[in-house]
Amino acid sequence: DIQMTQSPSSLSASVGDRVTLTCRASQGIRNDLGWYQQKPGKAPKRLIYAASSLQSGVPSRFSGSGSGTEFTLTISSLQPEDFATYYCLQHNSYPWTFGQGTKVEIK
Amino acid sequence: QVQLVQSGAEVQKPGTSVKVSCKASGYTFTGYYMHWVRQAPGQGLEWMGWINPNSGGTNYAQKFQGRVTMTRDTSITTAYMDLSSLRSDDTAMYYCARVRLYSGTYYFDYWGQGTLITVSS
């Protein structure tokens, strides 16, 4: 199975900060990776597909990059509604696997 | 509009089975694979497998092989996930999620609201 490792596990940041989340795959997955945002008590929401393509309706402050084994999700200017947990998901091979999540908290 | 509406929360005893339903509406049910993902309390997301509503074909994570069965009823546009031999560590929120194939890649575009399954004696 491909292991997805996210870092950091959590971070504290202020509104307006630029934050970068990282996801590393245990083997190359091309760009077969998506990012999802989850708020407490809610289902995850799609943000990025194919590592760097922004989902329709997602604010442009979100961006993704990377290929192979290292990927990043950047929020250019953190907004109050962005405080949530973020997960990466690889769909290069079965079983699909999620990272353990990065929780973004208010400083 | 696309909607996935799941069945309600359940409490089950260890060793028994549970069947969760996911009623789809607003799109052609047989046109999109349905996946199941679970999340234990305070934990991350775990992929369980998928069903092709058109053919009934399935693909399960090895971890759940022999315990999970995914089925569908196209006449009522509903997918089901049956998990047997329940253990306490199966306590989790279970989600159905539609997968879209777009430009050669996949992503979960719609999710059900989740079904909380509690396994307790």
Coordinates of C-alpha atoms in Angstrom, one line a residue:
Chain A
D1 CA 0.0 0.0 0.0
I2 CA 1.1 3.6 -0.7
Q3 CA 1.6 5.5 2.6
M4 CA 0.7 9.2 2.5
T5 CA 2.4 11.3 5.2
Q6 CA 1.2 14.8 5.9
S7 CA 3.1 17.5 7.8
P8 CA 2.7 19.2 10.0
S9 CA 0.0 17.3 11.9
S10 CA -1.3 20.6 13.1
L11 CA -0.5 24.2 12.9
S12 CA -1.6 27.5 14.4
A13 CA -1.9 30.5 12.2
S14 CA -3.5 33.9 12.0
V15 CA -6.0 35.3 9.6
G16 CA -4.0 36.7 6.6
D17 CA -1.1 34.3 7.0
R18 CA 0.3 32.2 4.2
V19 CA 0.3 28.5 5.1
T20 CA 1.8 25.6 3.3
L21 CA 0.8 22.0 4.0
T22 CA 2.9 19.0 2.7
C23 CA 2.0 15.5 1.7
R24 CA 4.6 12.9 0.9
A25 CA 3.9 9.6 -0.9
S26 CA 5.9 6.4 -0.1
Q27 CA 6.3 5.9 -3.8
G28 CA 5.7 7.9 -6.9
I29 CA 2.1 8.6 -7.7
R30 CA 2.5 11.0 -10.7
N31 CA -0.1 13.7 -10.1
D32 CA -2.8 11.3 -8.9
L33 CA -3.5 13.3 -5.8
G34 CA -6.4 15.4 -4.4
W35 CA -6.8 17.7 -1.4
Y36 CA -9.9 17.8 0.7
Q37 CA -11.1 20.1 3.5
Q38 CA -13.1 18.8 6.4
K39 CA -14.8 20.9 9.1
P40 CA -16.1 19.3 12.3
G41 CA -19.2 17.2 11.9
K42 CA -19.2 17.7 8.1
A43 CA -18.3 15.5 5.1
P44 CA -15.0 16.4 3.4
K45 CA -15.1 19.0 0.6
R46 CA -13.1 18.8 -2.6
L47 CA -10.4 21.6 -3.1
I48 CA -7.8 20.4 -5.6
Y49 CA -7.6 17.6 -8.1
A50 CA -4.7 16.2 -10.2
A51 CA -2.4 17.8 -7.6
S52 CA -2.7 21.3 -8.9
S53 CA -6.1 21.9 -10.5
L54 CA -8.5 24.1 -8.5
Q55 CA -12.0 22.7 -8.1
S56 CA -14.8 24.9 -9.5
G57 CA -16.0 27.3 -6.8
V58 CA -13.0 27.0 -4.6
P59 CA -11.3 30.4 -3.8
S60 CA -8.2 31.2 -5.7
R61 CA -6.2 31.6 -2.4
F62 CA -5.9 27.8 -2.5
S63 CA -3.3 26.3 -4.7
G64 CA -1.7 22.9 -5.1
S65 CA 1.6 21.8 -6.5
G66 CA 3.9 18.8 -6.8
S67 CA 4.3 15.5 -8.7
G68 CA 5.8 12.1 -7.9
T69 CA 6.2 11.9 -4.2
E70 CA 6.0 15.4 -2.8
F71 CA 3.0 17.7 -2.9
T72 CA 1.9 20.9 -1.2
L73 CA -1.3 22.8 -0.6
T74 CA -0.9 26.5 -0.1
I75 CA -3.4 28.9 1.3
S76 CA -2.1 32.4 0.3
S77 CA -4.0 34.4 2.9
L78 CA -5.8 32.4 5.5
Q79 CA -9.4 33.3 6.1
P80 CA -11.6 32.6 9.1
E81 CA -13.6 29.9 7.2
D82 CA -10.3 28.1 6.3
F83 CA -9.8 26.8 9.8
A84 CA -10.3 23.0 9.3
T85 CA -8.5 19.8 8.8
Y86 CA -7.0 19.1 5.4
Y87 CA -6.4 15.7 3.9
C88 CA -4.5 14.5 0.8
L89 CA -5.7 11.4 -1.1
Q90 CA -3.8 9.3 -3.6
H91 CA -5.7 7.4 -6.3
N92 CA -2.7 6.1 -8.2
S93 CA -3.2 2.6 -7.0
Y94 CA -5.4 0.5 -4.8
P95 CA -6.1 0.8 -2.0
W96 CA -6.6 4.5 -2.3
T97 CA -5.0 6.1 0.8
F98 CA -5.4 9.3 2.7
G99 CA -2.9 11.2 4.6
Q100 CA -3.5 11.5 8.4
G101 CA -4.6 15.1 8.0
T102 CA -3.3 18.5 9.0
K103 CA -5.4 20.5 11.4
V104 CA -5.2 24.3 10.8
E105 CA -6.1 26.2 14.0
I106 CA -6.5 29.8 15.0
K107 CA -3.5 31.4 16.7
Chain B
Q1 CA -29.1 18.9 -7.8
V2 CA -26.9 15.9 -6.9
Q3 CA -27.8 14.5 -3.5
L4 CA -26.5 11.4 -1.5
V5 CA -28.7 10.7 1.5
Q6 CA -27.6 8.0 3.9
S7 CA -29.5 6.0 6.4
G8 CA -29.6 6.9 10.1
A9 CA -27.2 6.1 12.9
E10 CA -27.2 2.6 14.4
V11 CA -25.8 0.9 17.5
Q12 CA -24.8 -2.7 16.9
K13 CA -23.4 -5.4 19.1
P14 CA -20.0 -7.0 18.4
G15 CA -20.1 -9.9 16.0
T16 CA -23.2 -8.7 14.2
S17 CA -23.6 -7.0 10.9
V18 CA -24.7 -3.6 9.7
K19 CA -26.0 -2.4 6.3
V20 CA -25.8 1.3 5.4
S21 CA -27.7 2.7 2.5
C22 CA -26.9 5.7 0.3
K23 CA -29.8 7.0 -1.8
A24 CA -28.6 9.0 -4.9
S25 CA -30.7 11.6 -6.7
G26 CA -30.2 14.3 -9.3
Y27 CA -27.9 12.4 -11.7
T28 CA -27.7 9.1 -13.6
F29 CA -27.0 6.6 -10.9
T30 CA -25.3 4.1 -13.1
G31 CA -22.9 6.7 -14.6
Y32 CA -20.7 7.1 -11.6
Y33 CA -18.8 4.8 -9.3
M34 CA -19.8 5.0 -5.6
H35 CA -17.1 4.7 -3.0
W36 CA -17.3 4.2 0.8
V37 CA -15.0 6.0 3.2
R38 CA -15.0 5.7 7.0
Q39 CA -13.7 7.9 9.8
A40 CA -13.3 6.7 13.4
P41 CA -14.0 9.3 16.1
G42 CA -11.3 11.9 16.1
Q43 CA -9.3 10.0 13.4
G44 CA -8.6 10.4 9.8
L45 CA -10.3 9.1 6.6
E46 CA -10.0 5.5 5.5
W47 CA -11.0 4.3 2.0
M48 CA -13.0 1.0 2.0
G49 CA -13.8 0.3 -1.6
W50 CA -16.1 1.0 -4.5
I51 CA -19.1 -0.3 -6.4
N52 CA -19.8 0.2 -10.1
P53 CA -23.6 0.8 -10.0
N54 CA -23.8 -0.1 -13.7
S55 CA -22.3 -3.6 -13.6
G56 CA -22.4 -4.3 -9.8
G57 CA -18.6 -4.9 -9.9
T58 CA -16.7 -4.1 -6.7
N59 CA -13.2 -3.4 -5.4
Y60 CA -12.5 -3.6 -1.7
A61 CA -9.6 -2.6 0.4
Q62 CA -7.7 -5.7 1.5
K63 CA -8.3 -4.7 5.1
F64 CA -12.0 -5.3 4.7
Q65 CA -12.0 -8.3 2.3
G66 CA -14.3 -11.0 3.6
R67 CA -16.2 -8.6 5.9
V68 CA -17.5 -5.9 3.5
T69 CA -20.1 -6.3 0.7
M70 CA -21.1 -3.4 -1.5
T71 CA -24.3 -3.8 -3.5
R72 CA -26.8 -1.6 -5.3
D73 CA -30.4 -1.5 -6.4
T74 CA -30.6 0.5 -9.6
S75 CA -34.4 0.6 -9.5
I76 CA -34.3 2.8 -6.4
T77 CA -30.9 4.4 -7.1
T78 CA -29.4 3.2 -3.9
A79 CA -26.0 1.9 -2.9
Y80 CA -25.4 -0.3 0.1
M81 CA -22.4 -1.1 2.3
D82 CA -22.7 -4.2 4.5
L83 CA -20.1 -4.8 7.2
S84 CA -20.1 -8.0 9.1
S85 CA -18.3 -9.4 12.2
L86 CA -18.4 -6.0 13.8
R87 CA -15.8 -5.1 16.3
S88 CA -15.5 -2.1 18.6
D89 CA -12.9 -0.5 16.3
D90 CA -15.5 -0.4 13.5
T91 CA -17.2 2.4 15.4
A92 CA -17.0 5.2 12.9
M93 CA -18.8 7.6 10.6
Y94 CA -19.3 5.9 7.3
Y95 CA -19.6 8.0 4.2
C96 CA -20.6 7.2 0.6
A97 CA -19.0 9.4 -2.0
R98 CA -19.5 9.7 -5.7
V99 CA -16.3 9.6 -7.8
R100 CA -16.0 11.7 -11.0
L101 CA -13.6 10.8 -13.8
Y102 CA -12.5 14.1 -15.4
S103 CA -9.7 14.6 -17.8
G104 CA -8.1 11.3 -16.9
T105 CA -8.2 11.9 -13.1
Y106 CA -10.5 11.1 -10.3
Y107 CA -12.0 13.0 -7.4
F108 CA -14.8 12.7 -4.9
D109 CA -17.3 15.3 -6.0
Y110 CA -20.3 14.6 -3.8
W111 CA -20.5 13.0 -0.4
G112 CA -23.3 11.7 1.8
Q113 CA -24.0 13.2 5.1
G114 CA -22.4 10.2 6.9
T115 CA -23.9 7.4 9.0
L116 CA -22.6 6.9 12.5
I117 CA -22.2 3.2 13.4
T118 CA -21.5 2.5 17.0
V119 CA -20.3 -1.0 18.0
S120 CA -21.0 -1.7 21.7
S121 CA -22.1 -4.5 23.8

